[in-house]
mmCIF file of C-alpha atoms (C1' of nucleotides) in Angstrom:
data_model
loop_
_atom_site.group_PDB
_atom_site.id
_atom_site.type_symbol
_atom_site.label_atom_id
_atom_site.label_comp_id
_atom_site.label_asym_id
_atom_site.label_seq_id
_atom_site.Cartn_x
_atom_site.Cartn_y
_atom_site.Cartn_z
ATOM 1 C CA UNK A 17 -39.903 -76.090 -234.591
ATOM 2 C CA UNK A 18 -36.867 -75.515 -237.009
ATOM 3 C CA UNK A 19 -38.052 -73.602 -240.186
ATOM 4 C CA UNK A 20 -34.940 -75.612 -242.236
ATOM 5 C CA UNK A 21 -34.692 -78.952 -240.812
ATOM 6 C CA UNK A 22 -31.247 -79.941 -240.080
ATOM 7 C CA UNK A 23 -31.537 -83.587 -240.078
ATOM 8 C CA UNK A 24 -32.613 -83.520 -243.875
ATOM 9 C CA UNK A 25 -29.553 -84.411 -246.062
ATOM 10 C CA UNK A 26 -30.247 -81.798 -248.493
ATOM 11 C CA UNK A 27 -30.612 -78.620 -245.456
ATOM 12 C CA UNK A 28 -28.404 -75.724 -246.066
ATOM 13 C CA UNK A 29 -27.852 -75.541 -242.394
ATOM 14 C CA UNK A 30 -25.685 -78.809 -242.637
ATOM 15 C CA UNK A 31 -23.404 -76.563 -245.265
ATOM 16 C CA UNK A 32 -23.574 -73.906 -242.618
ATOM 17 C CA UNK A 33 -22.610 -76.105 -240.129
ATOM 18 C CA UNK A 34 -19.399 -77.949 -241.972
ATOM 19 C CA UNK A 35 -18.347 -74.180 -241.616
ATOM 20 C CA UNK A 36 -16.870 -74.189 -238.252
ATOM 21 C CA UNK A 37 -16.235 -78.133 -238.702
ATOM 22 C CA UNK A 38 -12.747 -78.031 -238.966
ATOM 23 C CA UNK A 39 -9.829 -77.455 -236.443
ATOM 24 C CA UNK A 40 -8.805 -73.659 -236.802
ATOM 25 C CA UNK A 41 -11.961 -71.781 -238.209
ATOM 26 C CA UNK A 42 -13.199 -71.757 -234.803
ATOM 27 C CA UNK A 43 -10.059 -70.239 -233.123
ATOM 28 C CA UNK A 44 -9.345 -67.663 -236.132
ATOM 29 C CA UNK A 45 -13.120 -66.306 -235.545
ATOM 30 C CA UNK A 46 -12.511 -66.066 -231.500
ATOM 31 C CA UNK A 47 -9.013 -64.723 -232.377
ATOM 32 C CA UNK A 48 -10.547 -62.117 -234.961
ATOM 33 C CA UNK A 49 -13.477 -61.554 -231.617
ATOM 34 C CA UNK A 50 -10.701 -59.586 -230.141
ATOM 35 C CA UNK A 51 -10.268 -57.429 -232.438
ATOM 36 C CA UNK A 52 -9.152 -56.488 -236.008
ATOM 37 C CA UNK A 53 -5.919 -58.121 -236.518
ATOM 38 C CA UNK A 54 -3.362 -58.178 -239.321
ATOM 39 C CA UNK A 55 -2.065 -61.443 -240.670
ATOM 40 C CA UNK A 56 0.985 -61.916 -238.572
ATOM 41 C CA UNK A 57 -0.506 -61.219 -235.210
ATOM 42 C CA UNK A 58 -3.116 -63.776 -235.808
ATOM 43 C CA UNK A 59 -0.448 -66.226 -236.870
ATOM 44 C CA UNK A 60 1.258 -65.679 -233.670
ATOM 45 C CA UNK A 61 -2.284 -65.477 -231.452
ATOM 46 C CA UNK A 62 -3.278 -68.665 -232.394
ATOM 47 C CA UNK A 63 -0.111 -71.279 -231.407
ATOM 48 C CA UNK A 64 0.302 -74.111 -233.355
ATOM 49 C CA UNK A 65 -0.919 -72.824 -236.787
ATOM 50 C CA UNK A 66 0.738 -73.202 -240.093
ATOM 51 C CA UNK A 67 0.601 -70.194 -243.013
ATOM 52 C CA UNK A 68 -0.889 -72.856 -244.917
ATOM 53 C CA UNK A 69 -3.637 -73.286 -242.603
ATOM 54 C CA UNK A 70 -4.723 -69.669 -241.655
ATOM 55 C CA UNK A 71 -4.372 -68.469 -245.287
ATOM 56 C CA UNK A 72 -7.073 -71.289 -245.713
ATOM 57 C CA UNK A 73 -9.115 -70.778 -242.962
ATOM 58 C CA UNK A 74 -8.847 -66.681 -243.144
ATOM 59 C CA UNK A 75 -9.865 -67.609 -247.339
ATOM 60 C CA UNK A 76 -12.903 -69.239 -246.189
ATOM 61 C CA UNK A 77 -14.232 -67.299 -244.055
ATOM 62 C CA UNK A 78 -13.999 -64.239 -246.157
ATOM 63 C CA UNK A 79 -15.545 -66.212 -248.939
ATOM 64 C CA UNK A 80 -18.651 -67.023 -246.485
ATOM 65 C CA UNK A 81 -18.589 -63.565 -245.272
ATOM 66 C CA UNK A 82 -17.817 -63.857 -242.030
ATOM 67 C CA UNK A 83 -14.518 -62.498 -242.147
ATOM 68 C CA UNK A 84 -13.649 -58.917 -244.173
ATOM 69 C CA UNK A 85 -10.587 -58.266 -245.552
ATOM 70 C CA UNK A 86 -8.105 -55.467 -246.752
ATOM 71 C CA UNK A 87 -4.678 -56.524 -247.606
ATOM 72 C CA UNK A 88 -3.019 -58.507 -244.606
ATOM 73 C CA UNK A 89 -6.028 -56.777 -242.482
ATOM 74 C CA UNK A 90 -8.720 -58.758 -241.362
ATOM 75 C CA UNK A 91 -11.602 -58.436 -239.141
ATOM 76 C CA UNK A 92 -14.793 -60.343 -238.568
ATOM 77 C CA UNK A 93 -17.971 -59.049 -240.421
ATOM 78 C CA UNK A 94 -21.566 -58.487 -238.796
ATOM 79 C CA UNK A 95 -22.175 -62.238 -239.703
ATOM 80 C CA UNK A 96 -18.790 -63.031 -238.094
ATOM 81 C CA UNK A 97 -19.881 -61.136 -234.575
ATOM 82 C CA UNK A 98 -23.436 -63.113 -234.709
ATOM 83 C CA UNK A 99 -21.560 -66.604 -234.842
ATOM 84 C CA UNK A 100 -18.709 -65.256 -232.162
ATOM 85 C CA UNK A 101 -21.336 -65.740 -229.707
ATOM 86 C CA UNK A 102 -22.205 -69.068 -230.300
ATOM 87 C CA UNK A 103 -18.801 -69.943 -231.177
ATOM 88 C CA UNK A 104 -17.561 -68.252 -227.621
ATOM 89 C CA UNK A 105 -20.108 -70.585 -225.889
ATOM 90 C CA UNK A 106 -19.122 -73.439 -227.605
ATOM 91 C CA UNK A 107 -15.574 -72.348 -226.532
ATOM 92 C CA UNK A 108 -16.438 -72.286 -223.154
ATOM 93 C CA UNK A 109 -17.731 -75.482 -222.717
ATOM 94 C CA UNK A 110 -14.630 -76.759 -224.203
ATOM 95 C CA UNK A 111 -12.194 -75.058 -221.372
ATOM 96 C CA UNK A 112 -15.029 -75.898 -219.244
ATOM 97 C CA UNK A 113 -15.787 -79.841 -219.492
ATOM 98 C CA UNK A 114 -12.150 -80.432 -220.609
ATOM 99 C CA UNK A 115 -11.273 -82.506 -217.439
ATOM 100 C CA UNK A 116 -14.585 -84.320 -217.345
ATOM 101 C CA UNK A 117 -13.266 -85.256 -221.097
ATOM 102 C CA UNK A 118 -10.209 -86.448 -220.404
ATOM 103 C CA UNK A 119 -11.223 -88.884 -217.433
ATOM 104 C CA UNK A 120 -14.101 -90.656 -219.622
ATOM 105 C CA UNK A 121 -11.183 -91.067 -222.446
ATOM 106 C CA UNK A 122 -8.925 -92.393 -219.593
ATOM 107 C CA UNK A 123 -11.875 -94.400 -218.276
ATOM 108 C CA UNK A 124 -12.020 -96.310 -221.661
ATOM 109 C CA UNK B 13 -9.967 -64.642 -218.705
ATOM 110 C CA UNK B 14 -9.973 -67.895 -219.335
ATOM 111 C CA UNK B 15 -8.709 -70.305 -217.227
ATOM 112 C CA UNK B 16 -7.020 -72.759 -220.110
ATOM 113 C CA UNK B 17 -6.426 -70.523 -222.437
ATOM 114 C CA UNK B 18 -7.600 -71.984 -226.255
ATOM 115 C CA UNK B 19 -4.898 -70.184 -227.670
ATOM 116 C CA UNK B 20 -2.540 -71.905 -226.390
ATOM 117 C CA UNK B 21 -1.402 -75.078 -228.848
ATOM 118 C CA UNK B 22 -1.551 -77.652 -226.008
ATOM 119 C CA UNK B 23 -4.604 -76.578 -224.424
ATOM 120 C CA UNK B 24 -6.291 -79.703 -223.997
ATOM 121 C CA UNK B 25 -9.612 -77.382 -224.726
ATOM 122 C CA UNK B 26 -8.187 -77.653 -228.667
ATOM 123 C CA UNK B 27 -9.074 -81.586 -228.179
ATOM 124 C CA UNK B 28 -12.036 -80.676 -226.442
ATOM 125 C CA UNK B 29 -12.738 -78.477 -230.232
ATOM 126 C CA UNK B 30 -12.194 -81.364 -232.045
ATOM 127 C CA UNK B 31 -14.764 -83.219 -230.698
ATOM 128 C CA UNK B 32 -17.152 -81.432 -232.584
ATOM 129 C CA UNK B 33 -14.856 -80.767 -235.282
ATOM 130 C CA UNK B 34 -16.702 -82.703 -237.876
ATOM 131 C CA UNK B 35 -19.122 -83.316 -240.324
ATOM 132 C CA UNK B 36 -22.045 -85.668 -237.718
ATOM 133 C CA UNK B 37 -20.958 -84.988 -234.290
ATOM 134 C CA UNK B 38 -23.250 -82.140 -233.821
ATOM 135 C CA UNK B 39 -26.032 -83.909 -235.826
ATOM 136 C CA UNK B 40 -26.335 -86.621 -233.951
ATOM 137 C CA UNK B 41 -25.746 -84.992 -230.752
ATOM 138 C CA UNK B 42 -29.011 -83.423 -231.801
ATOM 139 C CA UNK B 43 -30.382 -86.461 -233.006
ATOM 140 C CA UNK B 44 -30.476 -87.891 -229.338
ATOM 141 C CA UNK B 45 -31.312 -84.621 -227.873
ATOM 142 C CA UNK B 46 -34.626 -85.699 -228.531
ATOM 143 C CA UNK B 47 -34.459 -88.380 -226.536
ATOM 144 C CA UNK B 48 -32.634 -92.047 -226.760
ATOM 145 C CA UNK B 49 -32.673 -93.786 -229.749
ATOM 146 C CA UNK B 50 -31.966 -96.711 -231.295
ATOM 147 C CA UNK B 51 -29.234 -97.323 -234.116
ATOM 148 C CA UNK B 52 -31.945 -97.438 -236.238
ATOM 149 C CA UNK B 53 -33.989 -94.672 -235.265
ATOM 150 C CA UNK B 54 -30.854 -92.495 -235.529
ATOM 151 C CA UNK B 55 -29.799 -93.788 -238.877
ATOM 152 C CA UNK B 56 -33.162 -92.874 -240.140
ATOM 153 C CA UNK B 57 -33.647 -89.445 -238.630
ATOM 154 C CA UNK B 58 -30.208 -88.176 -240.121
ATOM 155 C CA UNK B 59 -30.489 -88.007 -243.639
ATOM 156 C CA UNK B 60 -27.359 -89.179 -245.755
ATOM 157 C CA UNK B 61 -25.040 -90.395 -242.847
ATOM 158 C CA UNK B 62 -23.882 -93.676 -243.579
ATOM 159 C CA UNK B 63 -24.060 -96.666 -241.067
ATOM 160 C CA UNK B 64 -19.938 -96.443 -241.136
ATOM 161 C CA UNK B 65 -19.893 -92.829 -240.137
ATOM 162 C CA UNK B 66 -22.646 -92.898 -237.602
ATOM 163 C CA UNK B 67 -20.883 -96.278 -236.342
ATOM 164 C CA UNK B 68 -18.090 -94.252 -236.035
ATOM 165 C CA UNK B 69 -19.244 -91.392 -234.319
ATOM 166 C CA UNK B 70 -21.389 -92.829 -232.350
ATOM 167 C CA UNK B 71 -18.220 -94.785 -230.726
ATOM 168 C CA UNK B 72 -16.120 -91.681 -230.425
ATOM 169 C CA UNK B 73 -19.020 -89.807 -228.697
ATOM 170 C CA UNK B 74 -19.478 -92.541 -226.339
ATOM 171 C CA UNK B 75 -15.483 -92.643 -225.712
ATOM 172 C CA UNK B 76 -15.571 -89.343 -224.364
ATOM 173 C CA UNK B 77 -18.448 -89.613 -222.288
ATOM 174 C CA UNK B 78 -21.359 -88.081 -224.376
ATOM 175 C CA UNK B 79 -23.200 -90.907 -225.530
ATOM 176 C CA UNK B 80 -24.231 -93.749 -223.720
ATOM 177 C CA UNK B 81 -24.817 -97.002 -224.976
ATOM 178 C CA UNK B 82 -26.659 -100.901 -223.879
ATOM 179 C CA UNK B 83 -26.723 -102.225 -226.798
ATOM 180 C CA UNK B 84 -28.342 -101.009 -229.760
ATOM 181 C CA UNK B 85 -29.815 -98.412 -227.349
ATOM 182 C CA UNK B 86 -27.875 -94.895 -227.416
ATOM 183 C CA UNK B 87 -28.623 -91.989 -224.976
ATOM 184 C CA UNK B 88 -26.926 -89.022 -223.911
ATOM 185 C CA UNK B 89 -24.869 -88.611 -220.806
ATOM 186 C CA UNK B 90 -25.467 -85.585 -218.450
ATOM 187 C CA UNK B 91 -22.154 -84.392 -220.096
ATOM 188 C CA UNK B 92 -23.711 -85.052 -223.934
ATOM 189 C CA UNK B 93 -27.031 -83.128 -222.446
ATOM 190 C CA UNK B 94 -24.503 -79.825 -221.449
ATOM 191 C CA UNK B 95 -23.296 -80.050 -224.886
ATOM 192 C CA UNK B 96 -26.340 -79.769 -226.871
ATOM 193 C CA UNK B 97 -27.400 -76.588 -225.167
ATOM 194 C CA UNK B 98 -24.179 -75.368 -226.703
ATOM 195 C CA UNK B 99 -25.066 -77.173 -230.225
ATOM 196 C CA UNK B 100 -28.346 -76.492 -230.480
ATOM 197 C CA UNK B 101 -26.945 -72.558 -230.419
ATOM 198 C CA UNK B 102 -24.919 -73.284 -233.294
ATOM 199 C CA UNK B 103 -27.314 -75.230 -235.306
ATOM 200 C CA UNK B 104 -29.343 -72.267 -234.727
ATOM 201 C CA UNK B 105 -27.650 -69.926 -235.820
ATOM 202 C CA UNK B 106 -26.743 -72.026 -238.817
ATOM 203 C CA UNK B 107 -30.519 -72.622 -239.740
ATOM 204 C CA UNK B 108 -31.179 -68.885 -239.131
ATOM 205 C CA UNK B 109 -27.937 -67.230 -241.180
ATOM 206 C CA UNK B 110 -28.072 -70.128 -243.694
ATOM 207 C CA UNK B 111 -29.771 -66.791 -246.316
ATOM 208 C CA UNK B 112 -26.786 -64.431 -245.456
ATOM 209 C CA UNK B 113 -24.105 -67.706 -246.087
ATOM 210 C CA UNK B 114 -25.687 -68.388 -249.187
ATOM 211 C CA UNK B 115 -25.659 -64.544 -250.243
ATOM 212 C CA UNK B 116 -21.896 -63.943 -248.887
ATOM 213 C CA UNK B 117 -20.928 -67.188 -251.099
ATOM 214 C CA UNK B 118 -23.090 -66.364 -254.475
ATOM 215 C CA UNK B 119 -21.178 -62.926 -254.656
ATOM 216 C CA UNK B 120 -17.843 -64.227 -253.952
ATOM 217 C "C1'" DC C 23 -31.522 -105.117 -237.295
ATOM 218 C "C1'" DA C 24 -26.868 -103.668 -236.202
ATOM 219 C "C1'" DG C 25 -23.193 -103.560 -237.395
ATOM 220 C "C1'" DT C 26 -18.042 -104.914 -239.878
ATOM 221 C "C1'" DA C 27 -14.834 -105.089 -243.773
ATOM 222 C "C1'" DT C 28 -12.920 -103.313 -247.790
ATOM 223 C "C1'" DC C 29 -11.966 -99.974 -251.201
ATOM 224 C "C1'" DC C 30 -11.805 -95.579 -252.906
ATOM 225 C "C1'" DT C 31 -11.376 -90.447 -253.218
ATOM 226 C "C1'" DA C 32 -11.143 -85.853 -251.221
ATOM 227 C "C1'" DT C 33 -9.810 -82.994 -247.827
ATOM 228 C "C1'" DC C 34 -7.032 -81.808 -243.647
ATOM 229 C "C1'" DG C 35 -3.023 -80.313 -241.976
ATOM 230 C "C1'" DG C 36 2.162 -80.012 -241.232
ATOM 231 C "C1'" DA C 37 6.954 -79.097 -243.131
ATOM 232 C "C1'" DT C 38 9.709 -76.870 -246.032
ATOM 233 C "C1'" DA C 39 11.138 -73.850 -249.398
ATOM 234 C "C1'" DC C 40 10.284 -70.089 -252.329
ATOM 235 C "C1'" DT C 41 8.549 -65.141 -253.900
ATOM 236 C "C1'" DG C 42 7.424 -59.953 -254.104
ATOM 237 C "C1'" DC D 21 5.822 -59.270 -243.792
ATOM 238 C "C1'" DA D 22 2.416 -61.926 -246.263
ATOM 239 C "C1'" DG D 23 1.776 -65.023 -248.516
ATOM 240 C "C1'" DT D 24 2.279 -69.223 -252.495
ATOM 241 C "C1'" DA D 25 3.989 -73.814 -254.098
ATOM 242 C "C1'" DT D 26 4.971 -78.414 -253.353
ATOM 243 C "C1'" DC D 27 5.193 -82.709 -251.064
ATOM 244 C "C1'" DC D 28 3.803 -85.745 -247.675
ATOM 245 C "C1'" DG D 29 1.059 -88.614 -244.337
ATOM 246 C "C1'" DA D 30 -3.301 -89.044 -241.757
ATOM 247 C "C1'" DT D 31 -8.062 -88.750 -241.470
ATOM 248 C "C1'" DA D 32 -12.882 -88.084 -243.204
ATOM 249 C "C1'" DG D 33 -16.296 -89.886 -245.532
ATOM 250 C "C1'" DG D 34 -19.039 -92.500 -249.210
ATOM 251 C "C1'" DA D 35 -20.242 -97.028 -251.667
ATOM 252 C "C1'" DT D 36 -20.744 -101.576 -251.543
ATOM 253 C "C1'" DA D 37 -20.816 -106.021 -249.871
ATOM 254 C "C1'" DC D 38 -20.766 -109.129 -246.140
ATOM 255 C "C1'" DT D 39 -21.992 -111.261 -241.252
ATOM 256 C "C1'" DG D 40 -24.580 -112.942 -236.921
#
DNA sequence: CAGTATCCTATCGGATACTG
DNA sequence: CAGTATCCGATAGGATACTG
């Protein structure tokens, strides 16, 4: 069914994949979804963050091309908008199944 | 919009993120989206995970109510099965962008 | 077969302080 | 304002060997 097969070791789709496997790139991109942003108003979007952190993630992302860049501007790419669905969804379930989470850790 | 708002640092939707926040969750969520599977089976379908790391996330799936387990037997709950809709997006979209990631990184 | 135990390195991520 | 530099602890993840 897949043309690249994700359960092979050696699938680029695992690279793609370790892309949005880490705390913040997830919540930068749906930050970005809203709009272009400058540095500082993403830094005080997202709570929690560090510089060190959103430099990082904002590096990667341009270096993937998801995110563009000019000076302290950034907004998401075409790329970027593709994954902002997926990444929305993925959001979603999140706020969605959050309690259902939470009582099976409890449950434990 | 959102009811818990992922912005927020203590949304308990930023655990919820986390979940998937790593290198084999979403792999093997797929892996037993195909049906259950034994340790074994599972090991062998996902190519390069070690027995420590699916061990590991196997357990941690299963803690928060994706996975469920008799034995050596693992299967998905009805909460695991609403999550791979959303993962099977995202490995999607990585198998189908994987050309454009590739591209964005070469010229970088 | 289905793990556990141990060791190791690399990366994640926060705190703080500094710079143009 | 928009970072960079440095230090630190915690976790991720692989390799290998061992156990019932």
């Amino acid at each position: 069914m897949s043309a690249s097969d994700l359960f092979l070791a050696d699938c680029p789709a695992r690279t793609t994949l370790a892309l949005v496997g880490d705390t913040w790139s997830v919540v930068v991109i749906m930050a970005l979804g809203e709009g272009p942003r400058r540095y500082g108003e993403v830094l005080e979007r997202i709570g929690g963050i560090s510089k060190k952190m959103l430099t990082q993630t904002l590096r990667r992302l341009e270096r993937n091309g998801l995110v563009d860049r000019d000076g302290a501007d950034y907004r998401l790419t075409a790329l970027g908008s593709s994954l902002l669905d997926v990444v929305g969804a993925l959001a979603r379930w999140a706020e969605e199944h959050t309690d259902a989470l939470v009582d099976a850790q409890a449950a434990a």
